[in-house]
Tab-separated table of C-alpha atoms in Angstrom:
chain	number	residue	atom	x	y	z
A	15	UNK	CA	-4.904	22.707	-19.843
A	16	UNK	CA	-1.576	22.948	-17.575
A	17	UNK	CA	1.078	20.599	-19.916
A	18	UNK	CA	2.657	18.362	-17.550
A	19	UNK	CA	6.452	19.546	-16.944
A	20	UNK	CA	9.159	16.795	-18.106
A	21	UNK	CA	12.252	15.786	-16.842
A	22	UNK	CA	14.597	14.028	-18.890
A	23	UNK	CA	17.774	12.695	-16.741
A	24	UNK	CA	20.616	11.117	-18.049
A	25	UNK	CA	23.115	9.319	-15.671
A	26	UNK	CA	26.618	9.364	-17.070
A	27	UNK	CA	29.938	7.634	-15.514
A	28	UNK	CA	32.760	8.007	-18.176
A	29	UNK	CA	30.866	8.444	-21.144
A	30	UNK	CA	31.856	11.388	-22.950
A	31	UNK	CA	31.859	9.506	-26.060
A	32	UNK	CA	28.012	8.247	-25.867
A	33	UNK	CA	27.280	11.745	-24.576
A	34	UNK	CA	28.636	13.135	-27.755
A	35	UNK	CA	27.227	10.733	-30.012
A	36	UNK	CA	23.419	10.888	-28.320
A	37	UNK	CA	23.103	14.190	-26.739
A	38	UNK	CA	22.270	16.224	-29.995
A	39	UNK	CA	19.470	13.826	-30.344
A	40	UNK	CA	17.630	14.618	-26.892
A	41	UNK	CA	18.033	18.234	-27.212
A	42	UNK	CA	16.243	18.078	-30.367
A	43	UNK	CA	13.442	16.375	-28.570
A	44	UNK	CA	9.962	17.832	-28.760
A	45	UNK	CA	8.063	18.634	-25.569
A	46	UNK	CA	7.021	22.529	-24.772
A	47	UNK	CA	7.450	22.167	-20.809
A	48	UNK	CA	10.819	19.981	-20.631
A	49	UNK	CA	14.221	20.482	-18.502
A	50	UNK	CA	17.368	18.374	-19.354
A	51	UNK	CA	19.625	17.293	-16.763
A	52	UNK	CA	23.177	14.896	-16.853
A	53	UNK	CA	23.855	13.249	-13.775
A	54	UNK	CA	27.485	13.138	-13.468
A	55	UNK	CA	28.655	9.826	-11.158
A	56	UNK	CA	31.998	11.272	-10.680
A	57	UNK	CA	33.383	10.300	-13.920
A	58	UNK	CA	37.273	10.858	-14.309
A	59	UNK	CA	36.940	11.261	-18.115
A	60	UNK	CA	35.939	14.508	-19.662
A	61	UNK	CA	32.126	14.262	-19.718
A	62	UNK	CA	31.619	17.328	-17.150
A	63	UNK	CA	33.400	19.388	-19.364
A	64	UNK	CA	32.285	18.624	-22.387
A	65	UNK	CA	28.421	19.053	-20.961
A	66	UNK	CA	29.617	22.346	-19.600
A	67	UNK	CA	31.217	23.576	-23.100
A	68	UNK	CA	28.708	22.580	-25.687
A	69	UNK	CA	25.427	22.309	-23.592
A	70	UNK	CA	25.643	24.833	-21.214
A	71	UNK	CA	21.522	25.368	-21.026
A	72	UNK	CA	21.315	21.646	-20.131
A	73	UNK	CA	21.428	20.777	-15.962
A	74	UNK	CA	24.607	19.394	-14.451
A	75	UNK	CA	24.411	17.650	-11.697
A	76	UNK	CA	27.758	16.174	-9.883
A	77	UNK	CA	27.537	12.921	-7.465
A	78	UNK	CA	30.844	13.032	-5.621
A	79	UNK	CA	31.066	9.224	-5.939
A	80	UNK	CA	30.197	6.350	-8.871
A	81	UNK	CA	26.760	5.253	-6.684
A	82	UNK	CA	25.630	3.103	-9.819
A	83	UNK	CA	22.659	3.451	-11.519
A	84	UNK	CA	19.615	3.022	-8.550
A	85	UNK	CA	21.179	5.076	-5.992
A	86	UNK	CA	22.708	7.440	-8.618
A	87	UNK	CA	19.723	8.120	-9.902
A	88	UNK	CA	18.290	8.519	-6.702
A	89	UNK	CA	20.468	11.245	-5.903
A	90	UNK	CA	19.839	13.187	-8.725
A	91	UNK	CA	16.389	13.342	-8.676
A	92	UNK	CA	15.921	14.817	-5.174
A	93	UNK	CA	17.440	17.690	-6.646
A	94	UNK	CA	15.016	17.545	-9.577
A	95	UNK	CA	11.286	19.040	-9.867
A	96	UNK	CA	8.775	17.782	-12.275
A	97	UNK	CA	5.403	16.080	-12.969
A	98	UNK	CA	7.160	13.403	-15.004
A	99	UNK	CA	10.915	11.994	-15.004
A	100	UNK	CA	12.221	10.148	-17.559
A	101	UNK	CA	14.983	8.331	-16.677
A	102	UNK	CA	17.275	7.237	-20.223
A	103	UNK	CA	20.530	5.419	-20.800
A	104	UNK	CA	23.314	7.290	-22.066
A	105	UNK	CA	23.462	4.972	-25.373
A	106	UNK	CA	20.130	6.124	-26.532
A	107	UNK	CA	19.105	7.922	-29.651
A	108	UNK	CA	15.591	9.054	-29.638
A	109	UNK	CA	13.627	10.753	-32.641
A	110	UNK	CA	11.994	14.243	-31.895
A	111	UNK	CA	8.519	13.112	-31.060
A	112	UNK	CA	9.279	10.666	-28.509
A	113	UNK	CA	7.854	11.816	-25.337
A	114	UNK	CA	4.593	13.167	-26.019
A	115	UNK	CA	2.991	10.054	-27.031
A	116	UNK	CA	3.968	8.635	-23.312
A	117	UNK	CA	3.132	11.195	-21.746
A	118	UNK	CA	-0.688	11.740	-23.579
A	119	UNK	CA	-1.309	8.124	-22.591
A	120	UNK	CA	-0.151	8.104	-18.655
A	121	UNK	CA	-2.251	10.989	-18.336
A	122	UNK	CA	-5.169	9.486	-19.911
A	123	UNK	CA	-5.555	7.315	-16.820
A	124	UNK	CA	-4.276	8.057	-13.312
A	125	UNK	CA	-3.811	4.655	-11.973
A	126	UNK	CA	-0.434	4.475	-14.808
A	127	UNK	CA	2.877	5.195	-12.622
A	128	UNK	CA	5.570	4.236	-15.137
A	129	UNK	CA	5.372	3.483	-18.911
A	130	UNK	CA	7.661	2.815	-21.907
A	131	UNK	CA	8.243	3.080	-25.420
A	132	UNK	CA	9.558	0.426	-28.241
A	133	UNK	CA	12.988	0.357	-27.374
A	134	UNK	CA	14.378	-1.252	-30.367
A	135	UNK	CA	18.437	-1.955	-31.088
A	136	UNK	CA	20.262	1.182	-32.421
A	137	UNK	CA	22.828	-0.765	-34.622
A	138	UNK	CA	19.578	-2.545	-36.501
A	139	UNK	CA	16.437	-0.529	-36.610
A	140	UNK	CA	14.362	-3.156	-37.932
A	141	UNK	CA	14.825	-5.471	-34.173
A	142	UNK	CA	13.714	-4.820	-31.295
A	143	UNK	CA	16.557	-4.445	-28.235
A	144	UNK	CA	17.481	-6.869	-25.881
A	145	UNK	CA	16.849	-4.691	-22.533
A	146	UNK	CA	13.050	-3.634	-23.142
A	147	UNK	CA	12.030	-4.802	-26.802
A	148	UNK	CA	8.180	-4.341	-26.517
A	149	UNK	CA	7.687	-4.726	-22.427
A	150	UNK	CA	8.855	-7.027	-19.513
A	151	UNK	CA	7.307	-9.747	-18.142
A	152	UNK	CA	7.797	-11.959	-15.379
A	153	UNK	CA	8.136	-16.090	-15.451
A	154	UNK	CA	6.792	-18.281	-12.027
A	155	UNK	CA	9.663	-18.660	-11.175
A	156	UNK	CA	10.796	-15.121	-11.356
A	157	UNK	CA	12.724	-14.628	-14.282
A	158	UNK	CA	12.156	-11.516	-16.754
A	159	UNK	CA	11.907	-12.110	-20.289
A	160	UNK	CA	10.475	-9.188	-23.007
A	161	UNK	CA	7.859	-8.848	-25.826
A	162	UNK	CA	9.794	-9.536	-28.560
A	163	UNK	CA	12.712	-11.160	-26.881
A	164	UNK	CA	13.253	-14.671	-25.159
A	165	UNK	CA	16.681	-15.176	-23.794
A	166	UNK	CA	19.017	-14.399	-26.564
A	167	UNK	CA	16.111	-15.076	-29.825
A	168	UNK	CA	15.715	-11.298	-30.714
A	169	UNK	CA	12.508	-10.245	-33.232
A	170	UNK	CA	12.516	-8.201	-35.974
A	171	UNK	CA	9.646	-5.541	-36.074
A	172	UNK	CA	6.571	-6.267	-38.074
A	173	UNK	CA	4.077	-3.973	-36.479
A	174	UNK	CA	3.029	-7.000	-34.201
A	175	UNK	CA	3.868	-5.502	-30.952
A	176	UNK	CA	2.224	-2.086	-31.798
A	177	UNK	CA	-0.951	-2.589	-29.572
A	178	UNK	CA	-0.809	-0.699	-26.146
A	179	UNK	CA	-0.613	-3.261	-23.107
A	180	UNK	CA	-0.251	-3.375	-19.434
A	181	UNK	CA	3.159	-4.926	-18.837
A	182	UNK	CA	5.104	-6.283	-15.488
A	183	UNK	CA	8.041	-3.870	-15.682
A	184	UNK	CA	9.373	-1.388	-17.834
A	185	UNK	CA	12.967	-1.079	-19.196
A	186	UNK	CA	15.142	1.292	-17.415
A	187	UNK	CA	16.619	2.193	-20.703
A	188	UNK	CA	14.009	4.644	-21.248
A	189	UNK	CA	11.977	4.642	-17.838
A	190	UNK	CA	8.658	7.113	-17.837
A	191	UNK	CA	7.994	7.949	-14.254
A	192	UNK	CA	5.436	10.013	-12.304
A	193	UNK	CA	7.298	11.958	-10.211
A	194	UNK	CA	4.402	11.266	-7.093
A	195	UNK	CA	4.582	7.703	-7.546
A	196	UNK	CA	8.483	8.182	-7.221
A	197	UNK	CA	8.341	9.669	-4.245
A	198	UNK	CA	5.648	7.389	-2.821
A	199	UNK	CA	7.369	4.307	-3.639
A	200	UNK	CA	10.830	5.281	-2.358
A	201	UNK	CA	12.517	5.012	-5.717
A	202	UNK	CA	15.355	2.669	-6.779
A	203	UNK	CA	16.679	0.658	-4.533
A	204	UNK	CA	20.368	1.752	-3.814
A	205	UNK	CA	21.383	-1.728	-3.157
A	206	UNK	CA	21.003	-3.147	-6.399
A	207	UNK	CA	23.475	-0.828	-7.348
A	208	UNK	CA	22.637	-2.109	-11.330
A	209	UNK	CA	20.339	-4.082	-13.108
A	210	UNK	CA	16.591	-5.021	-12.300
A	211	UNK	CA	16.558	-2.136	-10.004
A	212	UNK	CA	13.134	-1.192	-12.325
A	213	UNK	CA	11.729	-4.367	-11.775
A	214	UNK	CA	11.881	-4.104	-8.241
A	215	UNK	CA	10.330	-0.308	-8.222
A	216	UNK	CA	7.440	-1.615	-11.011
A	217	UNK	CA	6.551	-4.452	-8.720
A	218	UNK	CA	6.243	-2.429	-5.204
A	219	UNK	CA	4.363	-0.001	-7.332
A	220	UNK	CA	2.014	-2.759	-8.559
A	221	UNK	CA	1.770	-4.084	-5.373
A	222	UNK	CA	0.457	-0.320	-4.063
A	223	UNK	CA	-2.145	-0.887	-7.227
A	224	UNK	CA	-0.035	1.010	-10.042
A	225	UNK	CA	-0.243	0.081	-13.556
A	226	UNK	CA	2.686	-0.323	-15.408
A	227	UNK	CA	2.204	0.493	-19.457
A	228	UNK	CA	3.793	-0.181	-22.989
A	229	UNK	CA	3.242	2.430	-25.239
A	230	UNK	CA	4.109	1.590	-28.869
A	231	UNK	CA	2.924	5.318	-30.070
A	232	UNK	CA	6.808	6.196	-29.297
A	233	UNK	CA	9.792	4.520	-29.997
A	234	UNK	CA	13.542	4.804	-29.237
A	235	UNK	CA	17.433	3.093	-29.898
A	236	UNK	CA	19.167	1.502	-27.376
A	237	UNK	CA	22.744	0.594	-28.014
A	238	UNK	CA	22.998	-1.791	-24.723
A	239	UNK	CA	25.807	-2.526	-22.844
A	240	UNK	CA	27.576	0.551	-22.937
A	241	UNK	CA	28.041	0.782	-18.948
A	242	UNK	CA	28.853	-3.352	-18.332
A	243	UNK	CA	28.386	-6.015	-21.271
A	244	UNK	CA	27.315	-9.303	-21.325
A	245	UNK	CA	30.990	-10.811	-20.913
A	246	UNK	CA	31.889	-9.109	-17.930
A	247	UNK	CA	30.883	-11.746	-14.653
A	248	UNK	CA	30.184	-8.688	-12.213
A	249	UNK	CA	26.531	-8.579	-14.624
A	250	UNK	CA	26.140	-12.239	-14.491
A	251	UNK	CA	26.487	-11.235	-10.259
A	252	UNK	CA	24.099	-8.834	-10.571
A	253	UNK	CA	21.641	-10.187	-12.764
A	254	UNK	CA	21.333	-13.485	-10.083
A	255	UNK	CA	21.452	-11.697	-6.906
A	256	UNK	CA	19.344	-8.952	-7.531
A	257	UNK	CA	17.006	-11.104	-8.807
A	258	UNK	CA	16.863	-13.213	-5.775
A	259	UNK	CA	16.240	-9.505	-4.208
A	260	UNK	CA	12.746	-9.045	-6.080
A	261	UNK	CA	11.349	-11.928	-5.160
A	262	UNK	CA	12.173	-12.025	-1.044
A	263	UNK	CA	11.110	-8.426	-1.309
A	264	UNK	CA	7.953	-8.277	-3.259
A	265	UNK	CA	6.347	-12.375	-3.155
A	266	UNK	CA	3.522	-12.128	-0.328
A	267	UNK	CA	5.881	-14.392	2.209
A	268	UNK	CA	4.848	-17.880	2.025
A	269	UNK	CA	5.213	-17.457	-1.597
A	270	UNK	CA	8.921	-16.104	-1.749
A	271	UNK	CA	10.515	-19.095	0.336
A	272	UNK	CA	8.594	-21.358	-1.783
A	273	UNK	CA	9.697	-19.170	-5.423
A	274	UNK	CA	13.563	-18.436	-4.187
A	275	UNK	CA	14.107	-21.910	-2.758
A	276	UNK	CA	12.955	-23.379	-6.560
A	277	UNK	CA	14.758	-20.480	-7.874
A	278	UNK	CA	18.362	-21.529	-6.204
A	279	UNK	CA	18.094	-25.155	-7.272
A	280	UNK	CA	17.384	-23.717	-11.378
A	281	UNK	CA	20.387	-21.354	-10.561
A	282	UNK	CA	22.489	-24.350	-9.762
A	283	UNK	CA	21.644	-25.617	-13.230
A	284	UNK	CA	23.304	-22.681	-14.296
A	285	UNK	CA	26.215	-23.145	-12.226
A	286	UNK	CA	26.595	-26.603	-13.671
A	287	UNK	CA	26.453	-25.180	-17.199
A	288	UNK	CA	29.039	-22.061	-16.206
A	289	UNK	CA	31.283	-24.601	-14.974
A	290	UNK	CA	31.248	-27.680	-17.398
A	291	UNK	CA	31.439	-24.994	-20.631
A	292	UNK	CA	34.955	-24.037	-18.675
A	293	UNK	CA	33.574	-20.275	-17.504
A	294	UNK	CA	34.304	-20.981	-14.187
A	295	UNK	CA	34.224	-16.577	-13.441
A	296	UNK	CA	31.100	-16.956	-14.528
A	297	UNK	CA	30.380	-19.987	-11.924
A	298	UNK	CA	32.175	-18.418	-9.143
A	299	UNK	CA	30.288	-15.148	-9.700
A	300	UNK	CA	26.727	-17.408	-9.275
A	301	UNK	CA	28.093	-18.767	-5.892
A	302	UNK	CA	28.991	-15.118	-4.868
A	303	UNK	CA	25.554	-13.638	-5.576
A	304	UNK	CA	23.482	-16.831	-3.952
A	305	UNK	CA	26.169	-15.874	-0.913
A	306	UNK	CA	25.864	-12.351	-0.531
A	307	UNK	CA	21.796	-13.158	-0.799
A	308	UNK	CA	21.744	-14.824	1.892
A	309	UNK	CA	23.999	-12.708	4.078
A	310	UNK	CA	21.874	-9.814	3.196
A	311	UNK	CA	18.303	-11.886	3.758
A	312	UNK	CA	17.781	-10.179	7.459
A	313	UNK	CA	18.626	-6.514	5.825
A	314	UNK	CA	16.314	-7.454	2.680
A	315	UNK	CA	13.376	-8.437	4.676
A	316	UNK	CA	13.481	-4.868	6.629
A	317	UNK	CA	12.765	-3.521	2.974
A	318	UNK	CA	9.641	-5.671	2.563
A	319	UNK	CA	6.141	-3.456	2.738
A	320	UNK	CA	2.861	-4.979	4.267
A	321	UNK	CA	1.626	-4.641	0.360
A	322	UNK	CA	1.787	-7.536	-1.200
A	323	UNK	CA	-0.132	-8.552	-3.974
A	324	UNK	CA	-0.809	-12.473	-4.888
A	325	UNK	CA	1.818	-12.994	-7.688
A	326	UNK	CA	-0.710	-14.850	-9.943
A	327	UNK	CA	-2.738	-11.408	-9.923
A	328	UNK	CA	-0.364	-9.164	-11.657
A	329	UNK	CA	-0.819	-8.408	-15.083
A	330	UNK	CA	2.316	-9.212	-17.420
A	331	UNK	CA	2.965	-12.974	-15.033
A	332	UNK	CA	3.635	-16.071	-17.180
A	333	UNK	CA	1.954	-18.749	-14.932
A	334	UNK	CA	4.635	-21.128	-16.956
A	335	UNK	CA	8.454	-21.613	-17.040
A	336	UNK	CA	10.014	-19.315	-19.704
A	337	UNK	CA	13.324	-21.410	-19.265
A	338	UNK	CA	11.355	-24.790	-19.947
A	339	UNK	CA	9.394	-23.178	-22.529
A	340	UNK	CA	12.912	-22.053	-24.613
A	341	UNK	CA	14.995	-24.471	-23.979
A	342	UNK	CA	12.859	-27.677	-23.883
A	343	UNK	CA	9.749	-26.698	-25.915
A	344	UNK	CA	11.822	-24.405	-28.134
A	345	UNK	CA	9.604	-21.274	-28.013
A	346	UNK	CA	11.063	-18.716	-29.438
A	347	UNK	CA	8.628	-16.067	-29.818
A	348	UNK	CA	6.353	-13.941	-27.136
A	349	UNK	CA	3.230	-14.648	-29.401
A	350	UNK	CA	3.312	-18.509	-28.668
A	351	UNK	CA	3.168	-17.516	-25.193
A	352	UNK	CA	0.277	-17.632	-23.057
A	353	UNK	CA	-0.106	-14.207	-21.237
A	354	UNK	CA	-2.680	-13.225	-19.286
């Protein structure tokens, strides 16, 4: 049998010290047909040098510009050839045997485009992380949520996530990617510039018929946060615009003005709740994301494909509200959910 060649591609911007902290890790990894490459988004620190000094079999490759993670990673990766890319965080440690688990199961059924592993939290090995935990799902109203974590209620790991599963979208923490289906679908969108730039890409591959997989067999440590944190408004930006993105791009069309008009009015809840706790950053950076939405609807819509799948269709949607669910119901855990 020809063993499928592996890319694993690492996007840096001004992260020597993660680099140095994480890099002996991957090289260590386990896979007999793999290639390493750092993608360098013209970082004014000292990472390209200290790649170049201590790793000088590893692949450098220089944007001449921070693009951000979608289109940075885009850029890379038309310089890169293999069967599989893997696209991980900087902030990652993974064990040895991490990729061939992954990889036996994608190949075990062509229809799989992307998969991921347990991403669990590098500072506590026993919980899962916040950015992936066990698989992403998707809400009604649009909003992601993970296997093993709802909102900010974090699991420890029992073993009862270790069953395989079709998921919505996979954590770009540690994204598994056919390369064909990368290529096919177009890739990350470069105007997401960060954050749920892989939901978008899962869901326009689901909507061309792609599956999108957990796989428990393997199992890696995010740190989170090491690019942009939780406290810094520009995410909070991100996280509500680009969300507004998935759904006008992806929702057959009746459906999206019918999802992103509910969507606005729950986001104005938020705005409400930015404002009265005294975060008004936080507010103001809600009003600039519903704004620069809507200026960008007519450039958004040129972006839609004439694939659309009926939302209630997709494996890994929760035909309830995750946000009434948490905060009114007081769910906290994925197994009192009811996922289809």
């Amino acid at each position: 049998m020809t063993i499928p060649s592996v890319a694993v591609v690492i996007l840096n911007w001004n992260g020597q010290a993660l680099l140095e902290k994480f890099l002996p890790g991957v090289v260590k990894s386990q896979y007999c047909n793999l290639q390493l490459v750092v993608g360098d988004n013209a970082s004014t620190d000292n990472s390209v040098a200290f790649v170049r000094t201590n790793y000088p079999d590893i692949r450098l490759i220089i944007n001449d510009h921070n693009y951000g993670f979608a289109e940075g990673y885009r850029k890379i990766l038309e310089q890169v050839e293999a069967d599989y890319y893997i696209l991980l965080n900087s902030d990652v440690e993974v064990p040895e045997n991490w990729i061939q688990p992954v990889i036996d199961q994608m190949e075990s059924d062509p229809a799989i485009a992307v998969a991921q592993p347990k991403i669990k939290w590098q500072k506590d090995k026993t919980q899962f992380e916040y950015a992936g935990a066990a698989g992403g799902f998707l809400d009604l109203h649009g909003y992601p949520f993970c296997r093993g974590r709802l909102f900010d209620t974090v699991e420890t790991d029992h073993g009862q996530y270790n069953e395989s599963m079709e998921i919505f979208w996979a954590s770009g923490a540690a994204l598994f990617i056919k390369s064909k289906q990368w290529k096919e679908a177009g890739g990350l969108d470069p105007d997401f510039f960060a954050h749920m730039e892989e939901i978008d890409l899962c869901w326009r591959l689901k909507n061309l018929g792609y599956k999108v997989i957990y796989c428990p067999g393997a199992e890696i440590y995010h740190v989170g946060g090491g690019t942009l944190n939780a406290s810094n408004p520009y995410k909070t930006y991100l996280n509500f615009r680009n969300n507004l993105i998935i759904l006008q791009k992806n929702l057959p069309l009746s459906d999206a003005y019918f999802r992103i008009s509910i969507r606005m009015c729950i986001d104005f809840i938020a705005w409400l709740h930015f404002l009265l706790q005294g975060k008004t950053d936080f507010a103001f950076a809600v009003n600039k994301a519903h704004y620069h939405f809507i200026q960008a609807l007519i450039h958004n819509a040129k972006k839609r494909s004439n694939k659309q799948i009926a939302f209630q269709k997709h494996t890994g949607q929760y035909p309830s509200s995750i946000v009434y669910d948490y905060f009114i119901k007081k769910i906290r855990f994925f197994s009192q959910l009811k996922i289809k």
